[in-house]
Tab-separated table of C-alpha atoms and ligand atoms in Angstrom:
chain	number	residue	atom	x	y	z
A	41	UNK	CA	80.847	95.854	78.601
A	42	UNK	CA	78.325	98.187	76.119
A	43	UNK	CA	74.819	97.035	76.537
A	44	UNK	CA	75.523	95.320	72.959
A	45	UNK	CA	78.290	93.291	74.087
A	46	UNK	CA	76.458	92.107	77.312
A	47	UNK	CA	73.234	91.319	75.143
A	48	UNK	CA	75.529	89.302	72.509
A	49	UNK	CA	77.050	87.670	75.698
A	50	UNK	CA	73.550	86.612	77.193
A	51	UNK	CA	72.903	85.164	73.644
A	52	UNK	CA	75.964	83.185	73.713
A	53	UNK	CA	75.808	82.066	77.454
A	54	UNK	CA	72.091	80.552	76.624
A	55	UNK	CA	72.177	76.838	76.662
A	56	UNK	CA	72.668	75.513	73.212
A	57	UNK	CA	70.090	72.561	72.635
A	58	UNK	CA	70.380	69.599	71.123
A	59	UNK	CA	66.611	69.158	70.240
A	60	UNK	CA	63.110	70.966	71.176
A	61	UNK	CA	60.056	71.888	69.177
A	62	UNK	CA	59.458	75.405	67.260
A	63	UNK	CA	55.878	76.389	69.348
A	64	UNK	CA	53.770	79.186	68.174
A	65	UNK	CA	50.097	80.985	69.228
A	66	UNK	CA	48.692	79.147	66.465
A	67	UNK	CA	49.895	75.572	68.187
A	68	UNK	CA	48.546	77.213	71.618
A	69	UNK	CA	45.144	78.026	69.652
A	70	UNK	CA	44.639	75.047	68.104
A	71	UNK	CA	45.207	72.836	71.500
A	72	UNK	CA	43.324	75.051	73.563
A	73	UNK	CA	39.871	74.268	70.751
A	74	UNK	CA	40.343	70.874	71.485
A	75	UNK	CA	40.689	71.204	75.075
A	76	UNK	CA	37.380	73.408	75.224
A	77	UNK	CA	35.494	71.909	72.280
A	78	UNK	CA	37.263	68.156	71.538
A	79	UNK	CA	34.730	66.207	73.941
A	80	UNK	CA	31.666	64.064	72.960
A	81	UNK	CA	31.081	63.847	69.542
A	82	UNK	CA	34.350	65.923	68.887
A	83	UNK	CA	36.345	63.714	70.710
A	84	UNK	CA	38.731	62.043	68.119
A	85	UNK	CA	37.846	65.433	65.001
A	86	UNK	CA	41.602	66.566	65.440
A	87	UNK	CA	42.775	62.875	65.131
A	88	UNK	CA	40.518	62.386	61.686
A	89	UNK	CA	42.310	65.562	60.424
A	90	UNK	CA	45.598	64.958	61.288
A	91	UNK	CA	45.433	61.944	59.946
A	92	UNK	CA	43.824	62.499	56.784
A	93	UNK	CA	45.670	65.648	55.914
A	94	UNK	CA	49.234	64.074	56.762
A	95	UNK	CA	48.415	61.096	54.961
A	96	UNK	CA	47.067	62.857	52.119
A	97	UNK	CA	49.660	65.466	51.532
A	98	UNK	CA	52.577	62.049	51.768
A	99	UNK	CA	50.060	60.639	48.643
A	100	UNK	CA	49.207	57.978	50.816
A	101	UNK	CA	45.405	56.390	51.334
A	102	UNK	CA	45.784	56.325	54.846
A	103	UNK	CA	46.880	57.504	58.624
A	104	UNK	CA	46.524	55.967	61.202
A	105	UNK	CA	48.148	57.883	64.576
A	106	UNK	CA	49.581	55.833	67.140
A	107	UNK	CA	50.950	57.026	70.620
A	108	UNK	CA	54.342	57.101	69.587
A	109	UNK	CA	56.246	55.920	66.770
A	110	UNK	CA	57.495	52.480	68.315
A	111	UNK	CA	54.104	51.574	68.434
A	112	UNK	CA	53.181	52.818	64.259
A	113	UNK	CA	55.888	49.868	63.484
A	114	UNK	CA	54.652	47.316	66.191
A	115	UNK	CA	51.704	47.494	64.590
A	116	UNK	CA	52.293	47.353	60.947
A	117	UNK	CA	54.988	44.597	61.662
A	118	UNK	CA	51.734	42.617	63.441
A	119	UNK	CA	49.103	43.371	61.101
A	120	UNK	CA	51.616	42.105	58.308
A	121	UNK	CA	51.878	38.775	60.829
A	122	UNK	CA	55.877	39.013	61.256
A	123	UNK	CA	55.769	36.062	63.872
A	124	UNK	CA	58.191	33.636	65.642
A	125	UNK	CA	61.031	32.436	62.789
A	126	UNK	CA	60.539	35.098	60.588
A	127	UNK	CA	63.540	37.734	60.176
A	128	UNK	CA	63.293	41.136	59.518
A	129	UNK	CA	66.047	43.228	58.048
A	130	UNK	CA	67.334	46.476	59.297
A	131	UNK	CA	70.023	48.797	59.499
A	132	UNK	CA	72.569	48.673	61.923
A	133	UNK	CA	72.459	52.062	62.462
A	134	UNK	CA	69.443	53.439	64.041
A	135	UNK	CA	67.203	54.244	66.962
A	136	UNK	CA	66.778	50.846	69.016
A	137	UNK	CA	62.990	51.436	67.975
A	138	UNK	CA	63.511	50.198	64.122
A	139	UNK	CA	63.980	47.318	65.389
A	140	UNK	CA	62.218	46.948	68.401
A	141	UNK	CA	58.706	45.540	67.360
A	142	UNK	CA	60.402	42.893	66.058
A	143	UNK	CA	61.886	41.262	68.820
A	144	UNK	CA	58.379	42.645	70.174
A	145	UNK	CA	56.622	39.673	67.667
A	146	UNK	CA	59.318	37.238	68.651
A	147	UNK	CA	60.912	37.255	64.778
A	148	UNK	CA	65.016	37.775	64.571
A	149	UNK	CA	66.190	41.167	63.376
A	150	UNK	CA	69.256	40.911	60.899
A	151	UNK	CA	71.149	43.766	60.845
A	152	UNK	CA	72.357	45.123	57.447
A	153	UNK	CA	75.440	47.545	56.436
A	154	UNK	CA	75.192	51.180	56.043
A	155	UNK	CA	76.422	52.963	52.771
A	156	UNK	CA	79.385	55.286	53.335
A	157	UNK	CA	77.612	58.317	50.930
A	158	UNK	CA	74.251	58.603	52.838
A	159	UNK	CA	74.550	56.329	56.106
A	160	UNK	CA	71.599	54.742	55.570
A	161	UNK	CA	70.598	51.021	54.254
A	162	UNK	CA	73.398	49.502	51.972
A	163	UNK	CA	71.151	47.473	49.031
A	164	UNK	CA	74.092	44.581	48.623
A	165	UNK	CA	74.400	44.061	52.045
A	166	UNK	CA	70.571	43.396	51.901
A	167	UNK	CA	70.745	41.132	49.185
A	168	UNK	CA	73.725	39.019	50.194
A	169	UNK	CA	71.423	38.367	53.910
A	170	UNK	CA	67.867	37.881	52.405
A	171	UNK	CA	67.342	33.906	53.553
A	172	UNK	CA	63.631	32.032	53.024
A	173	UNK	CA	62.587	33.334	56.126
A	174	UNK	CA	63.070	36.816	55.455
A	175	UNK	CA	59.416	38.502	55.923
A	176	UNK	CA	59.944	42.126	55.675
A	177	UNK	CA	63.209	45.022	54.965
A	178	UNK	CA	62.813	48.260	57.165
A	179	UNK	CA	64.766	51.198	55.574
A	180	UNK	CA	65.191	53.744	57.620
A	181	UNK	CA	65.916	57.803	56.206
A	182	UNK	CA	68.440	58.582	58.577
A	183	UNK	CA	68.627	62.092	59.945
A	184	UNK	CA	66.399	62.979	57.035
A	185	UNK	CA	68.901	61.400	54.963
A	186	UNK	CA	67.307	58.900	51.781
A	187	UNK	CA	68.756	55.665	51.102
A	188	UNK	CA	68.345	54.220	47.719
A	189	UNK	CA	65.185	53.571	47.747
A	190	UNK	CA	64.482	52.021	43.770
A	191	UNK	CA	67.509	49.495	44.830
A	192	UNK	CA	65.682	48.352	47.797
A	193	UNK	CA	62.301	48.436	46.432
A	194	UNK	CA	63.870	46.463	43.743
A	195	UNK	CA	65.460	43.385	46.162
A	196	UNK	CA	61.861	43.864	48.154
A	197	UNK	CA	60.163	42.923	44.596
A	198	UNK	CA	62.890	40.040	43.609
A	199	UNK	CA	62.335	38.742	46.584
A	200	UNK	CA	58.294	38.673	47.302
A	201	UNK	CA	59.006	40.738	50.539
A	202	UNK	CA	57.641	43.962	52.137
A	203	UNK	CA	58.997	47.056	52.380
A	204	UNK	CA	58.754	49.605	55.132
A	205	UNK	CA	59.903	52.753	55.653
A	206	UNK	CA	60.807	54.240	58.891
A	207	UNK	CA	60.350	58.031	58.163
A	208	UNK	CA	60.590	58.982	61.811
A	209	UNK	CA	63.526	61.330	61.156
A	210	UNK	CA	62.768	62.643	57.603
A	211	UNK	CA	59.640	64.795	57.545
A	212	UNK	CA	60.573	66.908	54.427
A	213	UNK	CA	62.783	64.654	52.915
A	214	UNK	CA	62.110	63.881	49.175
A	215	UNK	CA	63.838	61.702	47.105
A	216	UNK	CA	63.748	62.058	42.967
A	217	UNK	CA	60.723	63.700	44.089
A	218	UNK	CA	59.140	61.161	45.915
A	219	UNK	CA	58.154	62.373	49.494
A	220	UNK	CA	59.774	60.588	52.076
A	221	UNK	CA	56.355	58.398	53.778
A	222	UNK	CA	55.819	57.164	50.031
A	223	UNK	CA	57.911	53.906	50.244
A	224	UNK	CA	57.310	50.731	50.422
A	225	UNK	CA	53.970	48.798	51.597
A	226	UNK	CA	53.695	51.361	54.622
A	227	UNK	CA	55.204	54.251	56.117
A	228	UNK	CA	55.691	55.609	59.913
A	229	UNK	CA	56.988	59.163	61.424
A	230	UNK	CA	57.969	60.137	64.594
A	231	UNK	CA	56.348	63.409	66.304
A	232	UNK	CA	58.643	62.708	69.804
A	233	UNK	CA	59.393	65.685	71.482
A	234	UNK	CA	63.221	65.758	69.824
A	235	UNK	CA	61.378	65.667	65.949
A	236	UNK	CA	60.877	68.341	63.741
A	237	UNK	CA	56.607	68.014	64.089
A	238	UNK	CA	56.035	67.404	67.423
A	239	UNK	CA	53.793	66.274	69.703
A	240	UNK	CA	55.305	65.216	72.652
A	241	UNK	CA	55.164	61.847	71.818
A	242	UNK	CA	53.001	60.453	68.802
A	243	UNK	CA	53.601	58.315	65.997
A	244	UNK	CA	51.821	58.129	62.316
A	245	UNK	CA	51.600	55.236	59.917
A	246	UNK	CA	50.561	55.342	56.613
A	247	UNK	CA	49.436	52.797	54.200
A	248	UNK	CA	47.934	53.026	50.959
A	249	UNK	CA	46.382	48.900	51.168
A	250	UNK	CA	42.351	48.459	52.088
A	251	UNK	CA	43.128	45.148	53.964
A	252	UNK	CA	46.278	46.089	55.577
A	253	UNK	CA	44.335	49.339	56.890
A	254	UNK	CA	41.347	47.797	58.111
A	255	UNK	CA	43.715	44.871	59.941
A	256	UNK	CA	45.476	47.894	61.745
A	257	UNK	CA	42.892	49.379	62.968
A	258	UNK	CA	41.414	46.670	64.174
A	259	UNK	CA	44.657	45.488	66.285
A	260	UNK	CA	44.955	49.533	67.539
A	261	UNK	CA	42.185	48.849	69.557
A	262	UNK	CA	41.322	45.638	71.330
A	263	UNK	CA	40.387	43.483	68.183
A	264	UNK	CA	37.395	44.742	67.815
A	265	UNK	CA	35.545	45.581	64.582
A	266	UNK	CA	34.098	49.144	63.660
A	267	UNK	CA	31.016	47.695	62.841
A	268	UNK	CA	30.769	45.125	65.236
A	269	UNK	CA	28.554	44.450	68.260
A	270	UNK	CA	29.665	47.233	71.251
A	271	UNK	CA	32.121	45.373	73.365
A	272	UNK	CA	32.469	42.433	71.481
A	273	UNK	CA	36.396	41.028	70.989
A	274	UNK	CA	37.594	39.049	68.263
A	275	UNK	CA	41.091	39.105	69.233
A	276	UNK	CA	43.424	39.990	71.908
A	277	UNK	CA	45.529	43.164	70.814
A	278	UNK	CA	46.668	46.128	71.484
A	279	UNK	CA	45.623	49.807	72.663
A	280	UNK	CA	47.561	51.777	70.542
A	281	UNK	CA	44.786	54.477	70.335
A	282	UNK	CA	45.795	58.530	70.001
A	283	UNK	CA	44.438	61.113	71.882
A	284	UNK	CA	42.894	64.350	70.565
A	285	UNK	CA	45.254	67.135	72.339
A	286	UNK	CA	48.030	65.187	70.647
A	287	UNK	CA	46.319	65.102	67.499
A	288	UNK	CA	45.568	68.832	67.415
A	289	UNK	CA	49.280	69.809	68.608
A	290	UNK	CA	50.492	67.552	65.706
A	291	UNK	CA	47.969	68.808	63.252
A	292	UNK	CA	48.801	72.489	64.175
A	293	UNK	CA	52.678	71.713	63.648
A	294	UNK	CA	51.628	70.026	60.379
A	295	UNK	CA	49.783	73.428	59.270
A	296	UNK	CA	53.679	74.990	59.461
A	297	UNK	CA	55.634	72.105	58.630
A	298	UNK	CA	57.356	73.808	55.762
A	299	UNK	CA	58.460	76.899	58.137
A	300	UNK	CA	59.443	74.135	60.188
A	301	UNK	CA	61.162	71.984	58.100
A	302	UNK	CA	62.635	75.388	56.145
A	303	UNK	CA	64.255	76.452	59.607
A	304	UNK	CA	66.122	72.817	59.702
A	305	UNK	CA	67.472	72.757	56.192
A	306	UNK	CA	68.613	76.489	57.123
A	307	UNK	CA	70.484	75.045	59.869
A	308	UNK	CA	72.232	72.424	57.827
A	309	UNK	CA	73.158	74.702	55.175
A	310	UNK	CA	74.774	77.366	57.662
A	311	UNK	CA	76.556	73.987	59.084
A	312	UNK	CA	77.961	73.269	55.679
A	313	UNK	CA	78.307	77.066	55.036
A	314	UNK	CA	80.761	77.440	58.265
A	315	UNK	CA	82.197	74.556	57.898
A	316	UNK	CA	83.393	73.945	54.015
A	317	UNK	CA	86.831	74.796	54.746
A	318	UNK	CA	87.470	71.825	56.862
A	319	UNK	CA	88.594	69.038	54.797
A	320	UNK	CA	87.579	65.328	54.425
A	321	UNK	CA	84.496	65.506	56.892
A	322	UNK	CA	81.048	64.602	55.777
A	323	UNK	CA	77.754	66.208	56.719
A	324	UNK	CA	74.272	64.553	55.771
A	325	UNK	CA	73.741	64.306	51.700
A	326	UNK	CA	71.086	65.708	49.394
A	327	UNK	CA	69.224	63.020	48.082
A	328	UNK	CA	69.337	61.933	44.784
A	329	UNK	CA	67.113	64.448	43.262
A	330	UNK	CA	65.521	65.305	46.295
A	331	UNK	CA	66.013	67.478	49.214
A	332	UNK	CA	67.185	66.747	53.194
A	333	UNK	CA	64.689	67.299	55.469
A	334	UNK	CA	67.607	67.856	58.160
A	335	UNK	CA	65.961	66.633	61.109
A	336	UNK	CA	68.936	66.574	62.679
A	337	UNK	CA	72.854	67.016	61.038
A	338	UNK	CA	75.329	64.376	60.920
A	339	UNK	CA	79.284	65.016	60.949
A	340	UNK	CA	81.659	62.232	60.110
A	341	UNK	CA	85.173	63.026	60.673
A	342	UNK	CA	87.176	61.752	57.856
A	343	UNK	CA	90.084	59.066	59.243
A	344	UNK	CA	92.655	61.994	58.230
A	345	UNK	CA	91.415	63.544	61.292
A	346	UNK	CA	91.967	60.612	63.639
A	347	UNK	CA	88.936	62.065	65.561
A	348	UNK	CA	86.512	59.340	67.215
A	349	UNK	CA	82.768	60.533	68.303
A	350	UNK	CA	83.487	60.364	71.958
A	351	UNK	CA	86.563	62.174	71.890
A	352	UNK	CA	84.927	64.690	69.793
A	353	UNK	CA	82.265	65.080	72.138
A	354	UNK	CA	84.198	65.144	75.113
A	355	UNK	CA	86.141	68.063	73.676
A	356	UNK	CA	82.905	69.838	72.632
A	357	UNK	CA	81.577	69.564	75.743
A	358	UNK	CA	85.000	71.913	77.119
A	359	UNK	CA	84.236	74.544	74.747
A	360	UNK	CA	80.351	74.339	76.333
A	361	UNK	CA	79.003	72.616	72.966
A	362	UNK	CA	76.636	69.656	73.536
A	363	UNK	CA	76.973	66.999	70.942
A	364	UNK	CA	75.743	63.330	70.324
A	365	UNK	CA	77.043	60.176	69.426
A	366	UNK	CA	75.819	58.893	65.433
A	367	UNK	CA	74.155	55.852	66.220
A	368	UNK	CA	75.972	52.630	67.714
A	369	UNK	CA	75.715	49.473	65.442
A	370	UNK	CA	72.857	47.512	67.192
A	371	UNK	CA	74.389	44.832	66.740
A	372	UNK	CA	77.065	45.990	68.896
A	373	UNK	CA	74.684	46.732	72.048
A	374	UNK	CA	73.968	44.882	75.307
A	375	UNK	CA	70.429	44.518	74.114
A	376	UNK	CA	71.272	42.197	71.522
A	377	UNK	CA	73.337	39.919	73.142
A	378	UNK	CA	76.167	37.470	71.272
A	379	UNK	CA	75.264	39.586	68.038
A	380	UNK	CA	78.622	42.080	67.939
A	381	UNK	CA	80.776	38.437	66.746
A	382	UNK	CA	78.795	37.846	63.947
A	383	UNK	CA	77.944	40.969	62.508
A	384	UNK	CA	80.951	43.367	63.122
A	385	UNK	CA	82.617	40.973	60.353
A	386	UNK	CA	79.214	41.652	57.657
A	387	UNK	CA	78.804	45.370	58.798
A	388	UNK	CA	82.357	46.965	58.272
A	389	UNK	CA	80.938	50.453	57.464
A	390	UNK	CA	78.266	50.623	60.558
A	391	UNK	CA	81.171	50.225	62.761
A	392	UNK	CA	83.625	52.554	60.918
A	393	UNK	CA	81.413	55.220	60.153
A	394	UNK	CA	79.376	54.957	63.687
A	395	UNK	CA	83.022	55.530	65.168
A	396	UNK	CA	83.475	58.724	64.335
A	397	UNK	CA	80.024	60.392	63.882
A	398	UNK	CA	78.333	62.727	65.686
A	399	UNK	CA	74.938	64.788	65.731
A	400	UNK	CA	75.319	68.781	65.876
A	401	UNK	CA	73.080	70.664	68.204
A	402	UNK	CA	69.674	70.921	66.037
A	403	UNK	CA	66.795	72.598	68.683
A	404	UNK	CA	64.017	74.609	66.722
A	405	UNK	CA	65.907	77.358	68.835
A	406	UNK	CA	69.659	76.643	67.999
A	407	UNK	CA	70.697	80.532	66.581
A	408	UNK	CA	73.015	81.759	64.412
A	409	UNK	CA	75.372	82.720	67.033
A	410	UNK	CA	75.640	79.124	68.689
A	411	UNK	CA	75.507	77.737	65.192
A	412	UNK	CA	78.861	79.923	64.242
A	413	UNK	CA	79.983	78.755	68.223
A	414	UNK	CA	79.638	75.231	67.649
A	415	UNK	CA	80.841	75.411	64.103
A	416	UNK	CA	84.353	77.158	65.565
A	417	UNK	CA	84.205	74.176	68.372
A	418	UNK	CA	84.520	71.590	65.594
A	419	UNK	CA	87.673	73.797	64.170
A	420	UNK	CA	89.402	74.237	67.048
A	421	UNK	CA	89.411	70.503	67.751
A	422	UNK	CA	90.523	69.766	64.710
A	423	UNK	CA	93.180	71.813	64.840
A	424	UNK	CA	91.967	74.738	62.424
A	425	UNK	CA	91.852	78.741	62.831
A	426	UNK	CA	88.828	80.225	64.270
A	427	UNK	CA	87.237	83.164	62.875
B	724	PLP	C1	64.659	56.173	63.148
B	724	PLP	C2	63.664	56.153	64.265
B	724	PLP	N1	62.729	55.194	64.277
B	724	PLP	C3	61.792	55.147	65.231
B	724	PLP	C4	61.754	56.063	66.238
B	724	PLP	C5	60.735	55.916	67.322
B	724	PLP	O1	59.966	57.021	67.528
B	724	PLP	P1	59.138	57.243	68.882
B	724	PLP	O2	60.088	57.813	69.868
B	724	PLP	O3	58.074	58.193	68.463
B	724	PLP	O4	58.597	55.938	69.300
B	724	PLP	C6	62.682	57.098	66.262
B	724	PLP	C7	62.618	58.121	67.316
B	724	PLP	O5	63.434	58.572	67.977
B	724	PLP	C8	63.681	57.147	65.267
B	724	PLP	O6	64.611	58.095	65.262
């Protein structure tokens, strides 16, 4: 082997990743000022940024960081008082943590259809499940994919209930040229280790309401007032407070998010690139008007192709290409119990589409070679020519 061919080899042998962060000196610069200078009266300085500038440049009032994501919704889901009876719509397709802070306030999720075009909320579904005690709709931007947002917004309106959007996977999504984070009566994103802004684990939510803001902050820590007496509860409630090295780590990230988003879209493009010639398979939409942040790309096999996600993955995984399932219907999980029976019947296109979906590998590190390797793994299990 030339010394070309063994470095080409090395680059090919490296594990392909699913997920990981893009870290640079200027992340590395920016933590290490906070860890020498973020103490005493500097202690929270990288939170008030981060906050400010994120929710600023998503034309929002404000942000409020959480520690992770799960928590942003908890929160907003409280301060909004989703309680015991109320229900809460979702999609059926999604991280468990959509829908988690509901169950968390003792109110019933109902899970909702996807949309066959962009995976994400399907607005009929919605409206044919909206009952009296519906409080709130979550809509979730799948994979940095937008669902149709004016439609929802719309129902939300008809039907004197909130909106939320759950932006964790769509930093850099727009849609009719509307930043993702801009929906509904609050907002939250994910920085999790796996997401394109990282910071380890962290969580944002933004909200553009005076009351609504002043009631979260007052349930992120203890129920107590900022200008209250020192130590003096109103309320039992929660510590959902962030911490200042995970502020400045997300606040440096945020300084490059459009190199960072910009290396995701390229990576869905060379996806679609590479693979174009395959028929009848799906990868995630443009927006209307708007652009994909990418976080992550979906493939749905068409039914032509007879090809279900764990199959697929299974055969990935022989060619040395790591892969992931699309979502399960939650419905469909152990963790809601007795809920498959009634909603597999309401949710045809969760559990069609969830069958034969998968997530491509999508690491800030993922290059060009193991994007052309994976992309000649998904045509040799189909059955088409490699290069
Ligand atoms: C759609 C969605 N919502 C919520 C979350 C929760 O984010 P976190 O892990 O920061 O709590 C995630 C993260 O994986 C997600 O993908």
């Amino acid at each position: 082997m030339n010394s070309r061919a063994k470095i080409e080899a090395s680059i090919i042998m490296k594990p392909i990743y699913m997920a990981g962060p893009w870290i640079t000196e200027h992340e590395i610069g920016v933590v290490e000022d906070a860890m020498r200078n973020g103490w005493y009266e500097h202690a929270y300085d990288y939170c008030e940024k981060f906050q400010k500038e994120f929710a600023s440049y998503h034309n929002r009032k404000y942000g409020i960081m959480t520690p992770n994501c799960t928590t942003a919704i908890h929160l907003l889901l409280s301060a909004l008082g989703v309680g015991d009876g109320d229900e809460v719509i979702l999609p059926e397709c999604t991280w468990i943590a959509t829908g988690a802070g509901i169950t968390y306030q003792r109110a019933t999720p109902v899970f909702c259809d996807i949309e066959p075009v962009n995976w994400c909320l399907d607005p009929q579904s919605v409206d044919k499940q909206i009952t009296p005690r519906t409080k709130a709709i979550i809509a979730v931007d799948l994979f940095g994919n937008m669902p149709l947002m004016d439609e929802l917004a719309e129902i939300a309106k008809r039907n004197n209930i909130v909106l939320i959007e759950d932006a964790a996977e769509a930093v850099g999504s727009t849609y009719k040229g509307v930043r993702a984070g801009k929906f509904g009566i609050g907002s939250v994103f994910s920085f999790h280790r796996t997401k394109t802004i990282t910071t380890g684990e962290g969580g944002m939510l933004l909200l553009d309401d005076d009351e609504l803001y002043e009631r979260c902050m007052f349930l992120r820590d203890h129920g107590r007032k900022s200008d209250g007496p020192m130590y003096y509860n109103y309320e039992v409630t929660y510590k959902y407070m962030p911490f200042n090295l995970q502020a400045a780590l997300g606040y440096a990230q945020f300084q490059r998010i459009d190199e960072l988003v910009g290396r995701k879209r390229e990576q869905l493009l060379m996806y679609r690139e590479r693979l174009n010639e395959i028929d009848d398979i799906e990868l995630n939409p443009e927006p209307p008007a708007g652009v994909n942040g990418a976080w992550i790309t979906g493939l749905v096999f068409g039914k032509s192709h007879n090809m279900t996600k764990l199959k697929a993955m299974e055969e990935m995984s022989g060619l040395g290409v790591p892969c992931r399932p699309f979502f399960y219907p939650l419905s469909s999980l152990p963790a809601y119990p007795g809920c498959r029976e009634k909603y597999e019947p309401l949710n045809p296109a969760a559990y069609d589409i969830s069958m034969r979906g998968i997530n491509l590998p999508g690491a800030a590190n993922v290059t060009v070679e193991q994007i052309d390797k994976v992309c000649d793994g998904i045509k040799t299990i189909l059955g088409y020519k490699t290069r």
